[in-house]
Amino acid sequence: MAAATRGCPPLGSLLRLLGLLSAATASWDLASLRCNLGSFCECDFRPDLPGLECDLAQHLAGQHLAKALVVKSLKAFVHDPSPTKPLVLSLHGWTGTGKSYVSSLLAHYLFQGGLRSPHVHHFSPIIHFPHPSNIDRYKKDLKNWVQGNLTACGRSLFLFDEMDKLPPGLMEVLRPFLGPSWVVYGTNYRKAIFIFISNTGGEQINQVALEAWRSRRDREEISLQELEPAVSRAVLDNPHHGFWHSGIVEERLLDAVVPFLPLQRHHVRHCVLNELAQLGLEPRDEVVQAVLDSTTYFPEDEQLFSSNGCKTVASRIAFFL
């Protein structure tokens, strides 16, 4: 079935997608996921951008900038038959604001196999790079992994989670793959997609959102121009971030810095209603209210933003049912 016929599902399941994402992290084996280089490699890149746009519109609460940037970047990249460089997106924001959810949706709507596709590669610092003392081996393995999989299939998606927990210096091996060159190490890599995810910059994003609220500005009036410099500076000043001294930010290899705004009470309510619908349950006012009341908010005086975004909504619903 063609990807374009998949359409927008009745409701995207955050837990299901994130569960698959977690399962995928355990599958980094240099022999198992790579296509057999001696045989034909059938890439399952089947982009369904209308479906992605529909799902984001229905289920991603409070993120007008992230929605617009992701969709615009993907449309331009996918519709270009000969891109000059891979698509490189860096997702930033407070916990529970939707970064991992968006990355899961990208895999789902770009590849027929979704997160189970052999061409979707997810890296977690805890699983794949747990010991900083092994940095030299990690560099060699990561370079070989990316190069080998791009040789097998140029249409590959690489997801790097928790960038603020990666060993310093690791990401510098990716720099040759991210720039505007035709080939690198004999590999055509211009049609690949790299997604980097981190909480770095979240405090700066929160501060801009708070100041906008205090000034009685509409949330949707917050622009990328207000956020991008502060986020980029937070990354460059953080010695624990994976981009530290990698040259990736300095050489402007990121196509977009995608900020995720902190979620307010009505956004959490949206997540609660989505989760109840996914469970096949009618919205019960007492359950919705209990989840909202049990959620902690900040700053202390305004009690405006959810401390965990929508991250704990599913478990809280289960508790109050």
PDB file of C-alpha atoms in Angstrom:
ATOM      1  CA  MET A   1       0.000   0.000   0.000  1.00  0.00           C
ATOM      2  CA  ALA A   2       1.415   3.381  -0.948  1.00  0.00           C
ATOM      3  CA  ALA A   3       2.449   5.597   1.924  1.00  0.00           C
ATOM      4  CA  ALA A   4       0.168   8.375   0.748  1.00  0.00           C
ATOM      5  CA  THR A   5      -2.849   6.166   1.372  1.00  0.00           C
ATOM      6  CA  ARG A   6      -2.037   5.628   5.021  1.00  0.00           C
ATOM      7  CA  GLY A   7      -3.577   8.943   5.973  1.00  0.00           C
ATOM      8  CA  CYS A   8      -3.780  10.346   9.468  1.00  0.00           C
ATOM      9  CA  PRO A   9      -4.574   7.698  12.123  1.00  0.00           C
ATOM     10  CA  PRO A  10      -7.489   8.271  14.478  1.00  0.00           C
ATOM     11  CA  LEU A  11      -5.008   8.843  17.304  1.00  0.00           C
ATOM     12  CA  GLY A  12      -1.244   8.457  17.548  1.00  0.00           C
ATOM     13  CA  SER A  13      -0.168   6.460  20.581  1.00  0.00           C
ATOM     14  CA  LEU A  14       2.736   8.173  22.321  1.00  0.00           C
ATOM     15  CA  LEU A  15       3.468   5.181  24.515  1.00  0.00           C
ATOM     16  CA  ARG A  16       3.388   2.732  21.611  1.00  0.00           C
ATOM     17  CA  LEU A  17       5.757   4.816  19.522  1.00  0.00           C
ATOM     18  CA  LEU A  18       8.122   5.525  22.396  1.00  0.00           C
ATOM     19  CA  GLY A  19       8.040   1.859  23.369  1.00  0.00           C
ATOM     20  CA  LEU A  20       9.202   0.935  19.896  1.00  0.00           C
ATOM     21  CA  LEU A  21      11.829   3.644  20.074  1.00  0.00           C
ATOM     22  CA  SER A  22      13.178   2.209  23.312  1.00  0.00           C
ATOM     23  CA  ALA A  23      13.182  -1.302  21.854  1.00  0.00           C
ATOM     24  CA  ALA A  24      15.051  -0.061  18.807  1.00  0.00           C
ATOM     25  CA  THR A  25      17.923   1.245  20.957  1.00  0.00           C
ATOM     26  CA  ALA A  26      18.875  -2.286  21.900  1.00  0.00           C
ATOM     27  CA  SER A  27      19.405  -3.334  18.274  1.00  0.00           C
ATOM     28  CA  TRP A  28      22.685  -1.579  17.459  1.00  0.00           C
ATOM     29  CA  ASP A  29      24.631  -4.486  16.019  1.00  0.00           C
ATOM     30  CA  LEU A  30      27.032  -3.795  13.193  1.00  0.00           C
ATOM     31  CA  ALA A  31      26.112  -7.067  11.520  1.00  0.00           C
ATOM     32  CA  SER A  32      22.369  -7.387  12.064  1.00  0.00           C
ATOM     33  CA  LEU A  33      20.838  -4.160  10.764  1.00  0.00           C
ATOM     34  CA  ARG A  34      23.077  -3.444   7.780  1.00  0.00           C
ATOM     35  CA  CYS A  35      21.788  -4.569   4.398  1.00  0.00           C
ATOM     36  CA  ASN A  36      23.838  -7.331   2.850  1.00  0.00           C
ATOM     37  CA  LEU A  37      26.306  -5.395   0.735  1.00  0.00           C
ATOM     38  CA  GLY A  38      26.514  -8.255  -1.745  1.00  0.00           C
ATOM     39  CA  SER A  39      22.810  -8.181  -2.543  1.00  0.00           C
ATOM     40  CA  PHE A  40      20.237  -5.614  -3.569  1.00  0.00           C
ATOM     41  CA  CYS A  41      19.167  -3.338  -0.712  1.00  0.00           C
ATOM     42  CA  GLU A  42      15.474  -2.452  -0.831  1.00  0.00           C
ATOM     43  CA  CYS A  43      15.154   0.857   1.004  1.00  0.00           C
ATOM     44  CA  ASP A  44      11.695   1.295   2.485  1.00  0.00           C
ATOM     45  CA  PHE A  45      11.686   5.093   2.350  1.00  0.00           C
ATOM     46  CA  ARG A  46       7.990   5.862   1.735  1.00  0.00           C
ATOM     47  CA  PRO A  47       7.361   9.439   2.932  1.00  0.00           C
ATOM     48  CA  ASP A  48       3.788  10.303   3.902  1.00  0.00           C
ATOM     49  CA  LEU A  49       4.086  14.002   4.646  1.00  0.00           C
ATOM     50  CA  PRO A  50       0.310  14.692   4.668  1.00  0.00           C
ATOM     51  CA  GLY A  51      -0.073  11.975   7.283  1.00  0.00           C
ATOM     52  CA  LEU A  52       2.750  13.407   9.354  1.00  0.00           C
ATOM     53  CA  GLU A  53       1.319  16.911   9.136  1.00  0.00           C
ATOM     54  CA  CYS A  54      -2.111  15.635  10.143  1.00  0.00           C
ATOM     55  CA  ASP A  55      -0.780  13.712  13.143  1.00  0.00           C
ATOM     56  CA  LEU A  56       1.269  16.667  14.343  1.00  0.00           C
ATOM     57  CA  ALA A  57      -1.728  18.978  14.025  1.00  0.00           C
ATOM     58  CA  GLN A  58      -3.990  16.654  16.027  1.00  0.00           C
ATOM     59  CA  HIS A  59      -1.683  15.312  18.701  1.00  0.00           C
ATOM     60  CA  LEU A  60       1.321  17.573  19.311  1.00  0.00           C
ATOM     61  CA  ALA A  61       0.130  20.098  21.865  1.00  0.00           C
ATOM     62  CA  GLY A  62       1.455  23.642  22.115  1.00  0.00           C
ATOM     63  CA  GLN A  63       4.319  23.456  19.615  1.00  0.00           C
ATOM     64  CA  HIS A  64       3.571  25.789  16.716  1.00  0.00           C
ATOM     65  CA  LEU A  65       7.250  26.394  15.989  1.00  0.00           C
ATOM     66  CA  ALA A  66       8.252  22.730  16.048  1.00  0.00           C
ATOM     67  CA  LYS A  67       5.368  21.738  13.782  1.00  0.00           C
ATOM     68  CA  ALA A  68       6.123  24.428  11.222  1.00  0.00           C
ATOM     69  CA  LEU A  69       9.890  23.863  11.189  1.00  0.00           C
ATOM     70  CA  VAL A  70       9.740  20.081  10.932  1.00  0.00           C
ATOM     71  CA  VAL A  71       7.126  20.032   8.181  1.00  0.00           C
ATOM     72  CA  LYS A  72       8.761  22.830   6.175  1.00  0.00           C
ATOM     73  CA  SER A  73      12.219  21.255   6.422  1.00  0.00           C
ATOM     74  CA  LEU A  74      10.996  17.810   5.442  1.00  0.00           C
ATOM     75  CA  LYS A  75       8.932  19.036   2.494  1.00  0.00           C
ATOM     76  CA  ALA A  76      11.872  20.932   1.021  1.00  0.00           C
ATOM     77  CA  PHE A  77      14.235  18.003   1.555  1.00  0.00           C
ATOM     78  CA  VAL A  78      12.013  15.158   0.367  1.00  0.00           C
ATOM     79  CA  HIS A  79      10.861  17.030  -2.740  1.00  0.00           C
ATOM     80  CA  ASP A  80      14.429  17.820  -3.773  1.00  0.00           C
ATOM     81  CA  PRO A  81      15.581  15.009  -6.100  1.00  0.00           C
ATOM     82  CA  SER A  82      19.234  15.911  -5.589  1.00  0.00           C
ATOM     83  CA  PRO A  83      19.891  17.575  -2.218  1.00  0.00           C
ATOM     84  CA  THR A  84      23.362  19.018  -1.714  1.00  0.00           C
ATOM     85  CA  LYS A  85      23.571  17.855   1.906  1.00  0.00           C
ATOM     86  CA  PRO A  86      21.669  15.626   4.347  1.00  0.00           C
ATOM     87  CA  LEU A  87      18.848  17.065   6.427  1.00  0.00           C
ATOM     88  CA  VAL A  88      20.131  17.847   9.932  1.00  0.00           C
ATOM     89  CA  LEU A  89      17.665  18.861  12.661  1.00  0.00           C
ATOM     90  CA  SER A  90      18.443  19.544  16.320  1.00  0.00           C
ATOM     91  CA  LEU A  91      15.463  19.295  18.711  1.00  0.00           C
ATOM     92  CA  HIS A  92      15.660  21.225  21.992  1.00  0.00           C
ATOM     93  CA  GLY A  93      13.361  21.756  24.936  1.00  0.00           C
ATOM     94  CA  TRP A  94      12.169  20.840  28.404  1.00  0.00           C
ATOM     95  CA  THR A  95      11.358  17.255  29.295  1.00  0.00           C
ATOM     96  CA  GLY A  96       7.989  15.923  28.137  1.00  0.00           C
ATOM     97  CA  THR A  97       7.384  18.584  25.491  1.00  0.00           C
ATOM     98  CA  GLY A  98       7.254  16.207  22.520  1.00  0.00           C
ATOM     99  CA  LYS A  99      10.796  15.841  21.159  1.00  0.00           C
ATOM    100  CA  SER A 100      10.910  12.036  21.274  1.00  0.00           C
ATOM    101  CA  TYR A 101       7.316  11.846  20.080  1.00  0.00           C
ATOM    102  CA  VAL A 102       8.147  13.900  16.987  1.00  0.00           C
ATOM    103  CA  SER A 103      11.227  11.800  16.217  1.00  0.00           C
ATOM    104  CA  SER A 104       9.079   8.663  16.490  1.00  0.00           C
ATOM    105  CA  LEU A 105       6.522  10.133  14.104  1.00  0.00           C
ATOM    106  CA  LEU A 106       9.261  10.958  11.601  1.00  0.00           C
ATOM    107  CA  ALA A 107      10.317   7.314  11.489  1.00  0.00           C
ATOM    108  CA  HIS A 108       6.689   6.201  11.243  1.00  0.00           C
ATOM    109  CA  TYR A 109       5.764   8.502   8.365  1.00  0.00           C
ATOM    110  CA  LEU A 110       9.022   8.369   6.424  1.00  0.00           C
ATOM    111  CA  PHE A 111       9.749   4.639   6.401  1.00  0.00           C
ATOM    112  CA  GLN A 112       7.360   1.826   5.651  1.00  0.00           C
ATOM    113  CA  GLY A 113       8.788  -0.174   8.541  1.00  0.00           C
ATOM    114  CA  GLY A 114       8.679   2.796  10.906  1.00  0.00           C
ATOM    115  CA  LEU A 115      10.964   2.375  13.886  1.00  0.00           C
ATOM    116  CA  ARG A 116      11.454  -1.260  12.922  1.00  0.00           C
ATOM    117  CA  SER A 117      12.920  -0.302   9.561  1.00  0.00           C
ATOM    118  CA  PRO A 118      16.527  -1.478   9.049  1.00  0.00           C
ATOM    119  CA  HIS A 119      17.240   2.031   7.775  1.00  0.00           C
ATOM    120  CA  VAL A 120      16.204   3.804  10.988  1.00  0.00           C
ATOM    121  CA  HIS A 121      19.050   3.892  13.503  1.00  0.00           C
ATOM    122  CA  HIS A 122      18.518   5.111  17.046  1.00  0.00           C
ATOM    123  CA  PHE A 123      21.405   5.824  19.410  1.00  0.00           C
ATOM    124  CA  SER A 124      21.170   6.220  23.181  1.00  0.00           C
ATOM    125  CA  PRO A 125      24.206   7.281  25.251  1.00  0.00           C
ATOM    126  CA  ILE A 126      23.269   4.939  28.093  1.00  0.00           C
ATOM    127  CA  ILE A 127      23.027   1.903  25.802  1.00  0.00           C
ATOM    128  CA  HIS A 128      25.541   2.577  23.047  1.00  0.00           C
ATOM    129  CA  PHE A 129      28.139   4.905  24.608  1.00  0.00           C
ATOM    130  CA  PRO A 130      28.024   4.236  28.378  1.00  0.00           C
ATOM    131  CA  HIS A 131      31.751   4.527  29.170  1.00  0.00           C
ATOM    132  CA  PRO A 132      33.577   7.778  28.257  1.00  0.00           C
ATOM    133  CA  SER A 133      36.894   5.946  28.592  1.00  0.00           C
ATOM    134  CA  ASN A 134      35.989   3.983  25.456  1.00  0.00           C
ATOM    135  CA  ILE A 135      35.592   7.126  23.341  1.00  0.00           C
ATOM    136  CA  ASP A 136      38.146   6.064  20.719  1.00  0.00           C
ATOM    137  CA  ARG A 137      36.364   2.779  20.072  1.00  0.00           C
ATOM    138  CA  TYR A 138      32.978   4.526  20.017  1.00  0.00           C
ATOM    139  CA  LYS A 139      34.258   6.975  17.399  1.00  0.00           C
ATOM    140  CA  LYS A 140      35.519   4.194  15.175  1.00  0.00           C
ATOM    141  CA  ASP A 141      32.324   2.130  15.552  1.00  0.00           C
ATOM    142  CA  LEU A 142      30.028   5.102  14.944  1.00  0.00           C
ATOM    143  CA  LYS A 143      31.897   6.199  11.823  1.00  0.00           C
ATOM    144  CA  ASN A 144      31.855   2.645  10.445  1.00  0.00           C
ATOM    145  CA  TRP A 145      28.195   2.227  11.328  1.00  0.00           C
ATOM    146  CA  VAL A 146      27.072   5.418   9.600  1.00  0.00           C
ATOM    147  CA  GLN A 147      29.324   4.907   6.597  1.00  0.00           C
ATOM    148  CA  GLY A 148      28.347   1.260   6.171  1.00  0.00           C
ATOM    149  CA  ASN A 149      24.623   1.882   6.395  1.00  0.00           C
ATOM    150  CA  LEU A 150      24.741   4.854   4.032  1.00  0.00           C
ATOM    151  CA  THR A 151      26.685   2.743   1.558  1.00  0.00           C
ATOM    152  CA  ALA A 152      23.917   0.154   1.788  1.00  0.00           C
ATOM    153  CA  CYS A 153      21.060   2.681   1.676  1.00  0.00           C
ATOM    154  CA  GLY A 154      21.437   6.420   1.205  1.00  0.00           C
ATOM    155  CA  ARG A 155      17.904   7.000   2.491  1.00  0.00           C
ATOM    156  CA  SER A 156      18.637   6.396   6.160  1.00  0.00           C
ATOM    157  CA  LEU A 157      17.475   8.105   9.347  1.00  0.00           C
ATOM    158  CA  PHE A 158      19.844   8.492  12.295  1.00  0.00           C
ATOM    159  CA  LEU A 159      18.370   9.506  15.672  1.00  0.00           C
ATOM    160  CA  PHE A 160      20.681  10.624  18.486  1.00  0.00           C
ATOM    161  CA  ASP A 161      18.889  10.897  21.818  1.00  0.00           C
ATOM    162  CA  GLU A 162      20.016  12.717  24.980  1.00  0.00           C
ATOM    163  CA  MET A 163      22.779  14.661  23.279  1.00  0.00           C
ATOM    164  CA  ASP A 164      23.653  16.279  26.598  1.00  0.00           C
ATOM    165  CA  LYS A 165      24.802  12.892  27.923  1.00  0.00           C
ATOM    166  CA  LEU A 166      27.102  11.830  25.089  1.00  0.00           C
ATOM    167  CA  PRO A 167      30.860  11.515  25.659  1.00  0.00           C
ATOM    168  CA  PRO A 168      32.545  14.785  24.586  1.00  0.00           C
ATOM    169  CA  GLY A 169      34.254  14.515  21.207  1.00  0.00           C
ATOM    170  CA  LEU A 170      32.162  11.651  19.853  1.00  0.00           C
ATOM    171  CA  MET A 171      30.076  13.723  17.454  1.00  0.00           C
ATOM    172  CA  GLU A 172      33.084  15.158  15.634  1.00  0.00           C
ATOM    173  CA  VAL A 173      33.238  11.959  13.560  1.00  0.00           C
ATOM    174  CA  LEU A 174      29.866  12.892  12.050  1.00  0.00           C
ATOM    175  CA  ARG A 175      30.981  16.283  10.797  1.00  0.00           C
ATOM    176  CA  PRO A 176      32.151  15.008   7.366  1.00  0.00           C
ATOM    177  CA  PHE A 177      28.751  13.369   6.844  1.00  0.00           C
ATOM    178  CA  LEU A 178      26.722  16.511   7.568  1.00  0.00           C
ATOM    179  CA  GLY A 179      28.240  19.072   5.222  1.00  0.00           C
ATOM    180  CA  PRO A 180      27.539  19.981   1.585  1.00  0.00           C
ATOM    181  CA  SER A 181      29.849  17.491  -0.139  1.00  0.00           C
ATOM    182  CA  TRP A 182      28.961  14.986  -2.801  1.00  0.00           C
ATOM    183  CA  VAL A 183      30.662  11.982  -1.278  1.00  0.00           C
ATOM    184  CA  VAL A 184      32.585  11.228   1.873  1.00  0.00           C
ATOM    185  CA  TYR A 185      34.699   8.139   2.469  1.00  0.00           C
ATOM    186  CA  GLY A 186      33.345   6.908  -0.869  1.00  0.00           C
ATOM    187  CA  THR A 187      29.762   7.106   0.371  1.00  0.00           C
ATOM    188  CA  ASN A 188      26.897   9.086  -1.167  1.00  0.00           C
ATOM    189  CA  TYR A 189      25.169  10.463   1.902  1.00  0.00           C
ATOM    190  CA  ARG A 190      23.247  13.532   0.717  1.00  0.00           C
ATOM    191  CA  LYS A 191      19.799  11.936   1.138  1.00  0.00           C
ATOM    192  CA  ALA A 192      20.246  10.916   4.765  1.00  0.00           C
ATOM    193  CA  ILE A 193      18.447  12.512   7.713  1.00  0.00           C
ATOM    194  CA  PHE A 194      20.075  13.178  11.083  1.00  0.00           C
ATOM    195  CA  ILE A 195      17.994  14.092  14.144  1.00  0.00           C
ATOM    196  CA  PHE A 196      19.644  15.221  17.389  1.00  0.00           C
ATOM    197  CA  ILE A 197      17.596  15.480  20.605  1.00  0.00           C
ATOM    198  CA  SER A 198      18.497  17.201  23.879  1.00  0.00           C
ATOM    199  CA  ASN A 199      17.147  19.152  26.849  1.00  0.00           C
ATOM    200  CA  THR A 200      19.910  21.746  26.436  1.00  0.00           C
ATOM    201  CA  GLY A 201      18.399  25.162  25.777  1.00  0.00           C
ATOM    202  CA  GLY A 202      15.208  24.208  27.592  1.00  0.00           C
ATOM    203  CA  GLU A 203      15.730  26.755  30.361  1.00  0.00           C
ATOM    204  CA  GLN A 204      16.345  29.517  27.835  1.00  0.00           C
ATOM    205  CA  ILE A 205      13.229  28.544  25.874  1.00  0.00           C
ATOM    206  CA  ASN A 206      11.198  28.474  29.090  1.00  0.00           C
ATOM    207  CA  GLN A 207      12.402  31.947  30.030  1.00  0.00           C
ATOM    208  CA  VAL A 208      11.341  33.419  26.683  1.00  0.00           C
ATOM    209  CA  ALA A 209       7.928  31.760  27.000  1.00  0.00           C
ATOM    210  CA  LEU A 210       7.536  33.062  30.555  1.00  0.00           C
ATOM    211  CA  GLU A 211       8.448  36.602  29.569  1.00  0.00           C
ATOM    212  CA  ALA A 212       5.987  36.459  26.681  1.00  0.00           C
ATOM    213  CA  TRP A 213       3.224  35.342  29.070  1.00  0.00           C
ATOM    214  CA  ARG A 214       4.064  38.079  31.562  1.00  0.00           C
ATOM    215  CA  SER A 215       3.930  40.615  28.730  1.00  0.00           C
ATOM    216  CA  ARG A 216       0.511  39.267  27.723  1.00  0.00           C
ATOM    217  CA  ARG A 217       1.840  38.217  24.341  1.00  0.00           C
ATOM    218  CA  ASP A 218       0.116  35.346  22.616  1.00  0.00           C
ATOM    219  CA  ARG A 219       2.154  32.141  22.717  1.00  0.00           C
ATOM    220  CA  GLU A 220       1.964  31.800  18.943  1.00  0.00           C
ATOM    221  CA  GLU A 221       3.699  35.184  18.605  1.00  0.00           C
ATOM    222  CA  ILE A 222       6.952  33.694  19.916  1.00  0.00           C
ATOM    223  CA  SER A 223       9.289  33.448  16.940  1.00  0.00           C
ATOM    224  CA  LEU A 224      12.275  31.311  16.076  1.00  0.00           C
ATOM    225  CA  GLN A 225      14.400  34.457  15.923  1.00  0.00           C
ATOM    226  CA  GLU A 226      13.791  34.986  19.656  1.00  0.00           C
ATOM    227  CA  LEU A 227      14.841  31.474  20.573  1.00  0.00           C
ATOM    228  CA  GLU A 228      17.505  30.222  18.179  1.00  0.00           C
ATOM    229  CA  PRO A 229      20.432  32.415  19.331  1.00  0.00           C
ATOM    230  CA  ALA A 230      19.874  31.559  23.001  1.00  0.00           C
ATOM    231  CA  VAL A 231      19.561  27.828  22.283  1.00  0.00           C
ATOM    232  CA  SER A 232      22.672  27.791  20.085  1.00  0.00           C
ATOM    233  CA  ARG A 233      24.628  29.636  22.749  1.00  0.00           C
ATOM    234  CA  ALA A 234      23.479  27.195  25.435  1.00  0.00           C
ATOM    235  CA  VAL A 235      24.758  24.327  23.296  1.00  0.00           C
ATOM    236  CA  LEU A 236      28.094  25.977  22.552  1.00  0.00           C
ATOM    237  CA  ASP A 237      28.624  26.834  26.244  1.00  0.00           C
ATOM    238  CA  ASN A 238      27.780  23.349  27.535  1.00  0.00           C
ATOM    239  CA  PRO A 239      30.872  21.105  27.789  1.00  0.00           C
ATOM    240  CA  HIS A 240      28.605  18.106  28.432  1.00  0.00           C
ATOM    241  CA  HIS A 241      26.660  18.444  25.181  1.00  0.00           C
ATOM    242  CA  GLY A 242      27.511  16.148  22.302  1.00  0.00           C
ATOM    243  CA  PHE A 243      28.153  19.115  20.001  1.00  0.00           C
ATOM    244  CA  TRP A 244      30.890  20.473  22.305  1.00  0.00           C
ATOM    245  CA  HIS A 245      33.921  21.316  20.130  1.00  0.00           C
ATOM    246  CA  SER A 246      32.548  19.131  17.311  1.00  0.00           C
ATOM    247  CA  GLY A 247      32.393  21.956  14.778  1.00  0.00           C
ATOM    248  CA  ILE A 248      28.815  21.008  13.880  1.00  0.00           C
ATOM    249  CA  VAL A 249      27.244  24.176  15.282  1.00  0.00           C
ATOM    250  CA  GLU A 250      30.176  26.441  14.511  1.00  0.00           C
ATOM    251  CA  GLU A 251      30.210  25.403  10.850  1.00  0.00           C
ATOM    252  CA  ARG A 252      26.440  25.856  10.579  1.00  0.00           C
ATOM    253  CA  LEU A 253      25.792  22.250   9.613  1.00  0.00           C
ATOM    254  CA  LEU A 254      22.394  22.258  11.354  1.00  0.00           C
ATOM    255  CA  ASP A 255      19.556  22.973   8.937  1.00  0.00           C
ATOM    256  CA  ALA A 256      17.217  23.922  11.772  1.00  0.00           C
ATOM    257  CA  VAL A 257      17.280  24.340  15.527  1.00  0.00           C
ATOM    258  CA  VAL A 258      13.796  23.175  16.540  1.00  0.00           C
ATOM    259  CA  PRO A 259      12.629  24.637  19.891  1.00  0.00           C
ATOM    260  CA  PHE A 260       9.911  22.983  21.965  1.00  0.00           C
ATOM    261  CA  LEU A 261       8.026  25.355  24.273  1.00  0.00           C
ATOM    262  CA  PRO A 262       7.068  24.428  27.857  1.00  0.00           C
ATOM    263  CA  LEU A 263       3.532  23.085  28.225  1.00  0.00           C
ATOM    264  CA  GLN A 264       0.787  24.851  30.138  1.00  0.00           C
ATOM    265  CA  ARG A 265      -2.160  23.307  31.951  1.00  0.00           C
ATOM    266  CA  HIS A 266      -4.461  23.292  28.909  1.00  0.00           C
ATOM    267  CA  HIS A 267      -1.771  21.522  26.859  1.00  0.00           C
ATOM    268  CA  VAL A 268      -1.523  18.800  29.499  1.00  0.00           C
ATOM    269  CA  ARG A 269      -5.306  18.501  29.354  1.00  0.00           C
ATOM    270  CA  HIS A 270      -5.004  17.938  25.607  1.00  0.00           C
ATOM    271  CA  CYS A 271      -2.539  15.096  26.267  1.00  0.00           C
ATOM    272  CA  VAL A 272      -4.866  13.547  28.863  1.00  0.00           C
ATOM    273  CA  LEU A 273      -7.795  13.556  26.445  1.00  0.00           C
ATOM    274  CA  ASN A 274      -5.613  12.039  23.715  1.00  0.00           C
ATOM    275  CA  GLU A 275      -4.464   9.255  25.992  1.00  0.00           C
ATOM    276  CA  LEU A 276      -7.993   8.475  27.181  1.00  0.00           C
ATOM    277  CA  ALA A 277      -9.137   8.262  23.573  1.00  0.00           C
ATOM    278  CA  GLN A 278      -6.248   5.930  22.770  1.00  0.00           C
ATOM    279  CA  LEU A 279      -7.388   3.686  25.624  1.00  0.00           C
ATOM    280  CA  GLY A 280     -10.879   3.692  24.149  1.00  0.00           C
ATOM    281  CA  LEU A 281     -12.294   5.554  27.151  1.00  0.00           C
ATOM    282  CA  GLU A 282     -14.721   8.438  27.267  1.00  0.00           C
ATOM    283  CA  PRO A 283     -13.257  11.582  28.859  1.00  0.00           C
ATOM    284  CA  ARG A 284     -14.254  11.625  32.513  1.00  0.00           C
ATOM    285  CA  ASP A 285     -14.042  15.036  34.110  1.00  0.00           C
ATOM    286  CA  GLU A 286     -12.932  13.667  37.467  1.00  0.00           C
ATOM    287  CA  VAL A 287     -10.035  11.714  35.902  1.00  0.00           C
ATOM    288  CA  VAL A 288      -8.910  14.647  33.752  1.00  0.00           C
ATOM    289  CA  GLN A 289      -9.060  17.007  36.721  1.00  0.00           C
ATOM    290  CA  ALA A 290      -7.207  14.573  38.990  1.00  0.00           C
ATOM    291  CA  VAL A 291      -4.354  14.227  36.501  1.00  0.00           C
ATOM    292  CA  LEU A 292      -4.110  17.993  36.077  1.00  0.00           C
ATOM    293  CA  ASP A 293      -4.174  18.608  39.825  1.00  0.00           C
ATOM    294  CA  SER A 294      -1.499  15.971  40.489  1.00  0.00           C
ATOM    295  CA  THR A 295       0.876  17.532  37.973  1.00  0.00           C
ATOM    296  CA  THR A 296       3.488  19.938  39.328  1.00  0.00           C
ATOM    297  CA  TYR A 297       3.944  23.338  37.716  1.00  0.00           C
ATOM    298  CA  PHE A 298       6.549  26.102  37.713  1.00  0.00           C
ATOM    299  CA  PRO A 299       7.616  28.863  38.376  1.00  0.00           C
ATOM    300  CA  GLU A 300       6.558  28.735  42.012  1.00  0.00           C
ATOM    301  CA  ASP A 301       4.598  31.992  41.897  1.00  0.00           C
ATOM    302  CA  GLU A 302       2.813  31.640  38.544  1.00  0.00           C
ATOM    303  CA  GLN A 303       2.408  27.811  38.474  1.00  0.00           C
ATOM    304  CA  LEU A 304       2.332  28.141  34.695  1.00  0.00           C
ATOM    305  CA  PHE A 305       4.321  25.326  33.056  1.00  0.00           C
ATOM    306  CA  SER A 306       4.192  21.576  33.660  1.00  0.00           C
ATOM    307  CA  SER A 307       7.427  20.338  35.233  1.00  0.00           C
ATOM    308  CA  ASN A 308       7.320  17.100  33.242  1.00  0.00           C
ATOM    309  CA  GLY A 309       5.290  18.254  30.261  1.00  0.00           C
ATOM    310  CA  CYS A 310       3.093  15.348  29.193  1.00  0.00           C
ATOM    311  CA  LYS A 311       5.672  12.710  30.070  1.00  0.00           C
ATOM    312  CA  THR A 312       3.831  11.241  33.067  1.00  0.00           C
ATOM    313  CA  VAL A 313       0.270  11.598  31.749  1.00  0.00           C
ATOM    314  CA  ALA A 314      -0.200   7.912  30.888  1.00  0.00           C
ATOM    315  CA  SER A 315       0.945   6.645  34.283  1.00  0.00           C
ATOM    316  CA  ARG A 316      -1.155   9.222  36.115  1.00  0.00           C
ATOM    317  CA  ILE A 317      -4.246   8.262  34.168  1.00  0.00           C
ATOM    318  CA  ALA A 318      -3.722   4.627  35.081  1.00  0.00           C
ATOM    319  CA  PHE A 319      -3.489   5.629  38.737  1.00  0.00           C
ATOM    320  CA  PHE A 320      -6.771   7.585  38.737  1.00  0.00           C
ATOM    321  CA  LEU A 321      -8.906   5.243  36.652  1.00  0.00           C
TER     322      LEU A 321
END
